[in-house]
């Protein structure tokens, strides 16, 4: 089996890492579109165009399964991608939304993802009583790409993003951008240990395993 996946940069490697743990002998093709990074503040039509181009490229790579390892593209252009392929397509948002147990859930994501409310809609679709609070984090991706993940600067920015979610008494927090698992240690330092961090790549890889 050959699996294809992509992201705007290093973020998709967090998804690849989880999937490789469950499929150690599988072959993967990973595309990092660093030329056009970051996706997180691009307009929907740009993201749809990018999704179309990348899906066309993967269509020529003889893959058996495609993973949408970028939440921003997932939120905006999943239909574009699904329409391009005749093979199974797995996405982060749908996979993780069906696993949410808590009644108050925070989501950290790019501004473009938050604008779509894709996480809120997907979670409420499964459990309408859930309270979902989405927080856009425009500064994270450029800092993570520069490996600026251990500074006072990113700590202060992270506190600013997390405080509104803490004020809302969230019980779990979805890392709704595939770059964010790379700052899990920083987030864990700021968050109380009672708040469960959720990496959507885990739900995606488990679903893939069942496939
Ligand atoms: N890692 C991507 C995501 O999951 C895109 C981040 C970006 O390029 O802004 O949303």
mmCIF file with all atom_site columns, N, CA and C in Angstrom, residues 89-135:
data_model
loop_
_atom_site.group_PDB
_atom_site.id
_atom_site.type_symbol
_atom_site.label_atom_id
_atom_site.label_alt_id
_atom_site.label_comp_id
_atom_site.label_asym_id
_atom_site.label_entity_id
_atom_site.label_seq_id
_atom_site.pdbx_PDB_ins_code
_atom_site.Cartn_x
_atom_site.Cartn_y
_atom_site.Cartn_z
_atom_site.occupancy
_atom_site.B_iso_or_equiv
_atom_site.pdbx_formal_charge
_atom_site.auth_seq_id
_atom_site.auth_comp_id
_atom_site.auth_asym_id
_atom_site.auth_atom_id
_atom_site.pdbx_PDB_model_num
ATOM 1   N N  . UNK A 1 89  ? -10.305 8.778  0.852  1.00 0.00 ? 89  UNK A N  1
ATOM 2   C CA . UNK A 1 89  ? -9.689  10.000 1.397  1.00 0.00 ? 89  UNK A CA 1
ATOM 3   C C  . UNK A 1 89  ? -10.064 10.077 2.876  1.00 0.00 ? 89  UNK A C  1
ATOM 4   N N  . UNK A 1 90  ? -9.065  10.217 3.746  1.00 0.00 ? 90  UNK A N  1
ATOM 5   C CA . UNK A 1 90  ? -9.320  10.345 5.191  1.00 0.00 ? 90  UNK A CA 1
ATOM 6   C C  . UNK A 1 90  ? -8.955  11.760 5.609  1.00 0.00 ? 90  UNK A C  1
ATOM 7   N N  . UNK A 1 91  ? -9.811  12.367 6.453  1.00 0.00 ? 91  UNK A N  1
ATOM 8   C CA . UNK A 1 91  ? -9.508  13.740 6.889  1.00 0.00 ? 91  UNK A CA 1
ATOM 9   C C  . UNK A 1 91  ? -9.519  13.852 8.407  1.00 0.00 ? 91  UNK A C  1
ATOM 10  N N  . UNK A 1 92  ? -8.806  14.839 8.902  1.00 0.00 ? 92  UNK A N  1
ATOM 11  C CA . UNK A 1 92  ? -8.615  15.005 10.349 1.00 0.00 ? 92  UNK A CA 1
ATOM 12  C C  . UNK A 1 92  ? -9.906  15.410 11.069 1.00 0.00 ? 92  UNK A C  1
ATOM 13  N N  . UNK A 1 93  ? -10.608 16.390 10.512 1.00 0.00 ? 93  UNK A N  1
ATOM 14  C CA . UNK A 1 93  ? -11.734 17.000 11.242 1.00 0.00 ? 93  UNK A CA 1
ATOM 15  C C  . UNK A 1 93  ? -12.859 15.986 11.477 1.00 0.00 ? 93  UNK A C  1
ATOM 16  N N  . UNK A 1 94  ? -13.211 15.251 10.428 1.00 0.00 ? 94  UNK A N  1
ATOM 17  C CA . UNK A 1 94  ? -14.294 14.283 10.602 1.00 0.00 ? 94  UNK A CA 1
ATOM 18  C C  . UNK A 1 94  ? -13.870 13.159 11.559 1.00 0.00 ? 94  UNK A C  1
ATOM 19  N N  . UNK A 1 95  ? -12.635 12.684 11.380 1.00 0.00 ? 95  UNK A N  1
ATOM 20  C CA . UNK A 1 95  ? -12.171 11.563 12.223 1.00 0.00 ? 95  UNK A CA 1
ATOM 21  C C  . UNK A 1 95  ? -12.187 11.936 13.699 1.00 0.00 ? 95  UNK A C  1
ATOM 22  N N  . UNK A 1 96  ? -11.667 13.123 14.037 1.00 0.00 ? 96  UNK A N  1
ATOM 23  C CA . UNK A 1 96  ? -11.559 13.457 15.462 1.00 0.00 ? 96  UNK A CA 1
ATOM 24  C C  . UNK A 1 96  ? -12.912 13.871 16.057 1.00 0.00 ? 96  UNK A C  1
ATOM 25  N N  . UNK A 1 97  ? -13.747 14.505 15.254 1.00 0.00 ? 97  UNK A N  1
ATOM 26  C CA . UNK A 1 97  ? -15.012 15.030 15.798 1.00 0.00 ? 97  UNK A CA 1
ATOM 27  C C  . UNK A 1 97  ? -15.885 13.928 16.365 1.00 0.00 ? 97  UNK A C  1
ATOM 28  N N  . UNK A 1 98  ? -15.811 12.741 15.747 1.00 0.00 ? 98  UNK A N  1
ATOM 29  C CA . UNK A 1 98  ? -16.667 11.643 16.222 1.00 0.00 ? 98  UNK A CA 1
ATOM 30  C C  . UNK A 1 98  ? -16.126 11.019 17.516 1.00 0.00 ? 98  UNK A C  1
ATOM 31  N N  . UNK A 1 99  ? -14.945 11.450 17.970 1.00 0.00 ? 99  UNK A N  1
ATOM 32  C CA . UNK A 1 99  ? -14.367 10.850 19.182 1.00 0.00 ? 99  UNK A CA 1
ATOM 33  C C  . UNK A 1 99  ? -14.493 11.761 20.414 1.00 0.00 ? 99  UNK A C  1
ATOM 34  N N  . UNK A 1 100 ? -15.032 12.959 20.234 1.00 0.00 ? 100 UNK A N  1
ATOM 35  C CA . UNK A 1 100 ? -15.040 13.927 21.343 1.00 0.00 ? 100 UNK A CA 1
ATOM 36  C C  . UNK A 1 100 ? -16.053 13.518 22.423 1.00 0.00 ? 100 UNK A C  1
ATOM 37  N N  . UNK A 1 101 ? -15.579 13.418 23.658 1.00 0.00 ? 101 UNK A N  1
ATOM 38  C CA . UNK A 1 101 ? -16.427 12.993 24.782 1.00 0.00 ? 101 UNK A CA 1
ATOM 39  C C  . UNK A 1 101 ? -16.813 14.164 25.691 1.00 0.00 ? 101 UNK A C  1
ATOM 40  N N  . UNK A 1 102 ? -15.976 15.194 25.740 1.00 0.00 ? 102 UNK A N  1
ATOM 41  C CA . UNK A 1 102 ? -16.180 16.266 26.721 1.00 0.00 ? 102 UNK A CA 1
ATOM 42  C C  . UNK A 1 102 ? -17.303 17.199 26.274 1.00 0.00 ? 102 UNK A C  1
ATOM 43  N N  . UNK A 1 103 ? -17.905 17.896 27.249 1.00 0.00 ? 103 UNK A N  1
ATOM 44  C CA . UNK A 1 103 ? -19.012 18.777 26.870 1.00 0.00 ? 103 UNK A CA 1
ATOM 45  C C  . UNK A 1 103 ? -18.546 20.212 26.585 1.00 0.00 ? 103 UNK A C  1
ATOM 46  N N  . UNK A 1 104 ? -17.337 20.576 27.019 1.00 0.00 ? 104 UNK A N  1
ATOM 47  C CA . UNK A 1 104 ? -16.794 21.913 26.694 1.00 0.00 ? 104 UNK A CA 1
ATOM 48  C C  . UNK A 1 104 ? -15.419 21.727 26.063 1.00 0.00 ? 104 UNK A C  1
ATOM 49  N N  . UNK A 1 105 ? -15.341 22.045 24.771 1.00 0.00 ? 105 UNK A N  1
ATOM 50  C CA . UNK A 1 105 ? -14.144 21.736 23.989 1.00 0.00 ? 105 UNK A CA 1
ATOM 51  C C  . UNK A 1 105 ? -13.568 23.000 23.354 1.00 0.00 ? 105 UNK A C  1
ATOM 52  N N  . UNK A 1 106 ? -12.267 23.192 23.511 1.00 0.00 ? 106 UNK A N  1
ATOM 53  C CA . UNK A 1 106 ? -11.583 24.289 22.827 1.00 0.00 ? 106 UNK A CA 1
ATOM 54  C C  . UNK A 1 106 ? -10.929 23.762 21.567 1.00 0.00 ? 106 UNK A C  1
ATOM 55  N N  . UNK A 1 107 ? -10.765 24.657 20.583 1.00 0.00 ? 107 UNK A N  1
ATOM 56  C CA . UNK A 1 107 ? -10.058 24.286 19.351 1.00 0.00 ? 107 UNK A CA 1
ATOM 57  C C  . UNK A 1 107 ? -9.056  25.396 19.051 1.00 0.00 ? 107 UNK A C  1
ATOM 58  N N  . UNK A 1 108 ? -7.787  25.038 18.921 1.00 0.00 ? 108 UNK A N  1
ATOM 59  C CA . UNK A 1 108 ? -6.782  25.985 18.431 1.00 0.00 ? 108 UNK A CA 1
ATOM 60  C C  . UNK A 1 108 ? -6.620  25.704 16.946 1.00 0.00 ? 108 UNK A C  1
ATOM 61  N N  . UNK A 1 109 ? -6.677  26.741 16.123 1.00 0.00 ? 109 UNK A N  1
ATOM 62  C CA . UNK A 1 109 ? -6.562  26.502 14.672 1.00 0.00 ? 109 UNK A CA 1
ATOM 63  C C  . UNK A 1 109 ? -6.095  27.773 13.975 1.00 0.00 ? 109 UNK A C  1
ATOM 64  N N  . UNK A 1 110 ? -5.863  27.664 12.674 1.00 0.00 ? 110 UNK A N  1
ATOM 65  C CA . UNK A 1 110 ? -5.456  28.855 11.913 1.00 0.00 ? 110 UNK A CA 1
ATOM 66  C C  . UNK A 1 110 ? -6.692  29.759 11.733 1.00 0.00 ? 110 UNK A C  1
ATOM 67  N N  . UNK A 1 111 ? -6.467  31.062 11.460 1.00 0.00 ? 111 UNK A N  1
ATOM 68  C CA . UNK A 1 111 ? -7.618  31.957 11.249 1.00 0.00 ? 111 UNK A CA 1
ATOM 69  C C  . UNK A 1 111 ? -8.549  31.462 10.136 1.00 0.00 ? 111 UNK A C  1
ATOM 70  N N  . UNK A 1 112 ? -7.960  30.921 9.052  1.00 0.00 ? 112 UNK A N  1
ATOM 71  C CA . UNK A 1 112 ? -8.807  30.454 7.939  1.00 0.00 ? 112 UNK A CA 1
ATOM 72  C C  . UNK A 1 112 ? -9.666  29.264 8.347  1.00 0.00 ? 112 UNK A C  1
ATOM 73  N N  . UNK A 1 113 ? -9.120  28.376 9.172  1.00 0.00 ? 113 UNK A N  1
ATOM 74  C CA . UNK A 1 113 ? -9.911  27.236 9.659  1.00 0.00 ? 113 UNK A CA 1
ATOM 75  C C  . UNK A 1 113 ? -11.027 27.723 10.567 1.00 0.00 ? 113 UNK A C  1
ATOM 76  N N  . UNK A 1 114 ? -10.686 28.616 11.485 1.00 0.00 ? 114 UNK A N  1
ATOM 77  C CA . UNK A 1 114 ? -11.693 29.095 12.450 1.00 0.00 ? 114 UNK A CA 1
ATOM 78  C C  . UNK A 1 114 ? -12.853 29.778 11.719 1.00 0.00 ? 114 UNK A C  1
ATOM 79  N N  . UNK A 1 115 ? -12.518 30.542 10.675 1.00 0.00 ? 115 UNK A N  1
ATOM 80  C CA . UNK A 1 115 ? -13.571 31.256 9.925  1.00 0.00 ? 115 UNK A CA 1
ATOM 81  C C  . UNK A 1 115 ? -14.633 30.305 9.393  1.00 0.00 ? 115 UNK A C  1
ATOM 82  N N  . UNK A 1 116 ? -14.240 29.093 9.014  1.00 0.00 ? 116 UNK A N  1
ATOM 83  C CA . UNK A 1 116 ? -15.207 28.153 8.429  1.00 0.00 ? 116 UNK A CA 1
ATOM 84  C C  . UNK A 1 116 ? -16.121 27.520 9.488  1.00 0.00 ? 116 UNK A C  1
ATOM 85  N N  . UNK A 1 117 ? -15.688 27.556 10.745 1.00 0.00 ? 117 UNK A N  1
ATOM 86  C CA . UNK A 1 117 ? -16.394 26.862 11.838 1.00 0.00 ? 117 UNK A CA 1
ATOM 87  C C  . UNK A 1 117 ? -16.544 25.359 11.553 1.00 0.00 ? 117 UNK A C  1
ATOM 88  N N  . UNK A 1 118 ? -15.613 24.812 10.778 1.00 0.00 ? 118 UNK A N  1
ATOM 89  C CA . UNK A 1 118 ? -15.704 23.393 10.394 1.00 0.00 ? 118 UNK A CA 1
ATOM 90  C C  . UNK A 1 118 ? -15.670 22.485 11.625 1.00 0.00 ? 118 UNK A C  1
ATOM 91  N N  . UNK A 1 119 ? -14.818 22.807 12.599 1.00 0.00 ? 119 UNK A N  1
ATOM 92  C CA . UNK A 1 119 ? -14.751 21.969 13.804 1.00 0.00 ? 119 UNK A CA 1
ATOM 93  C C  . UNK A 1 119 ? -16.060 22.045 14.585 1.00 0.00 ? 119 UNK A C  1
ATOM 94  N N  . UNK A 1 120 ? -16.548 23.268 14.797 1.00 0.00 ? 120 UNK A N  1
ATOM 95  C CA . UNK A 1 120 ? -17.802 23.423 15.551 1.00 0.00 ? 120 UNK A CA 1
ATOM 96  C C  . UNK A 1 120 ? -18.922 22.643 14.857 1.00 0.00 ? 120 UNK A C  1
ATOM 97  N N  . UNK A 1 121 ? -19.036 22.825 13.553 1.00 0.00 ? 121 UNK A N  1
ATOM 98  C CA . UNK A 1 121 ? -20.125 22.163 12.823 1.00 0.00 ? 121 UNK A CA 1
ATOM 99  C C  . UNK A 1 121 ? -20.009 20.647 12.883 1.00 0.00 ? 121 UNK A C  1
ATOM 100 N N  . UNK A 1 122 ? -18.773 20.142 12.720 1.00 0.00 ? 122 UNK A N  1
ATOM 101 C CA . UNK A 1 122 ? -18.595 18.679 12.714 1.00 0.00 ? 122 UNK A CA 1
ATOM 102 C C  . UNK A 1 122 ? -18.904 18.089 14.098 1.00 0.00 ? 122 UNK A C  1
ATOM 103 N N  . UNK A 1 123 ? -18.482 18.782 15.157 1.00 0.00 ? 123 UNK A N  1
ATOM 104 C CA . UNK A 1 123 ? -18.716 18.246 16.517 1.00 0.00 ? 123 UNK A CA 1
ATOM 105 C C  . UNK A 1 123 ? -20.203 18.343 16.863 1.00 0.00 ? 123 UNK A C  1
ATOM 106 N N  . UNK A 1 124 ? -20.821 19.486 16.557 1.00 0.00 ? 124 UNK A N  1
ATOM 107 C CA . UNK A 1 124 ? -22.249 19.652 16.888 1.00 0.00 ? 124 UNK A CA 1
ATOM 108 C C  . UNK A 1 124 ? -23.124 18.692 16.078 1.00 0.00 ? 124 UNK A C  1
ATOM 109 N N  . UNK A 1 125 ? -22.663 18.346 14.911 1.00 0.00 ? 125 UNK A N  1
ATOM 110 C CA . UNK A 1 125 ? -23.388 17.402 14.077 1.00 0.00 ? 125 UNK A CA 1
ATOM 111 C C  . UNK A 1 125 ? -23.511 16.050 14.780 1.00 0.00 ? 125 UNK A C  1
ATOM 112 N N  . UNK A 1 126 ? -22.487 15.707 15.541 1.00 0.00 ? 126 UNK A N  1
ATOM 113 C CA . UNK A 1 126 ? -22.492 14.426 16.250 1.00 0.00 ? 126 UNK A CA 1
ATOM 114 C C  . UNK A 1 126 ? -23.121 14.570 17.629 1.00 0.00 ? 126 UNK A C  1
ATOM 115 N N  . UNK A 1 127 ? -22.768 15.664 18.321 1.00 0.00 ? 127 UNK A N  1
ATOM 116 C CA . UNK A 1 127 ? -23.354 15.899 19.645 1.00 0.00 ? 127 UNK A CA 1
ATOM 117 C C  . UNK A 1 127 ? -23.733 17.378 19.806 1.00 0.00 ? 127 UNK A C  1
ATOM 118 N N  . UNK A 1 128 ? -24.989 17.718 19.526 1.00 0.00 ? 128 UNK A N  1
ATOM 119 C CA . UNK A 1 128 ? -25.413 19.123 19.498 1.00 0.00 ? 128 UNK A CA 1
ATOM 120 C C  . UNK A 1 128 ? -25.308 19.822 20.852 1.00 0.00 ? 128 UNK A C  1
ATOM 121 N N  . UNK A 1 129 ? -25.133 19.063 21.928 1.00 0.00 ? 129 UNK A N  1
ATOM 122 C CA . UNK A 1 129 ? -25.069 19.693 23.247 1.00 0.00 ? 129 UNK A CA 1
ATOM 123 C C  . UNK A 1 129 ? -23.654 20.175 23.594 1.00 0.00 ? 129 UNK A C  1
ATOM 124 N N  . UNK A 1 130 ? -22.682 19.836 22.781 1.00 0.00 ? 130 UNK A N  1
ATOM 125 C CA . UNK A 1 130 ? -21.287 20.217 23.084 1.00 0.00 ? 130 UNK A CA 1
ATOM 126 C C  . UNK A 1 130 ? -21.097 21.729 22.899 1.00 0.00 ? 130 UNK A C  1
ATOM 127 N N  . UNK A 1 131 ? -20.323 22.314 23.810 1.00 0.00 ? 131 UNK A N  1
ATOM 128 C CA . UNK A 1 131 ? -19.948 23.722 23.645 1.00 0.00 ? 131 UNK A CA 1
ATOM 129 C C  . UNK A 1 131 ? -18.547 23.733 23.036 1.00 0.00 ? 131 UNK A C  1
ATOM 130 N N  . UNK A 1 132 ? -18.423 24.344 21.846 1.00 0.00 ? 132 UNK A N  1
ATOM 131 C CA . UNK A 1 132 ? -17.126 24.370 21.146 1.00 0.00 ? 132 UNK A CA 1
ATOM 132 C C  . UNK A 1 132 ? -16.664 25.819 21.031 1.00 0.00 ? 132 UNK A C  1
ATOM 133 N N  . UNK A 1 133 ? -15.450 26.084 21.499 1.00 0.00 ? 133 UNK A N  1
ATOM 134 C CA . UNK A 1 133 ? -14.910 27.448 21.415 1.00 0.00 ? 133 UNK A CA 1
ATOM 135 C C  . UNK A 1 133 ? -13.639 27.409 20.571 1.00 0.00 ? 133 UNK A C  1
ATOM 136 N N  . UNK A 1 134 ? -13.672 28.094 19.438 1.00 0.00 ? 134 UNK A N  1
ATOM 137 C CA . UNK A 1 134 ? -12.520 28.062 18.529 1.00 0.00 ? 134 UNK A CA 1
ATOM 138 C C  . UNK A 1 134 ? -11.671 29.323 18.693 1.00 0.00 ? 134 UNK A C  1
ATOM 139 N N  . UNK A 1 135 ? -10.363 29.125 18.741 1.00 0.00 ? 135 UNK A N  1
ATOM 140 C CA . UNK A 1 135 ? -9.420  30.233 18.941 1.00 0.00 ? 135 UNK A CA 1
ATOM 141 C C  . UNK A 1 135 ? -8.441  30.303 17.767 1.00 0.00 ? 135 UNK A C  1
#
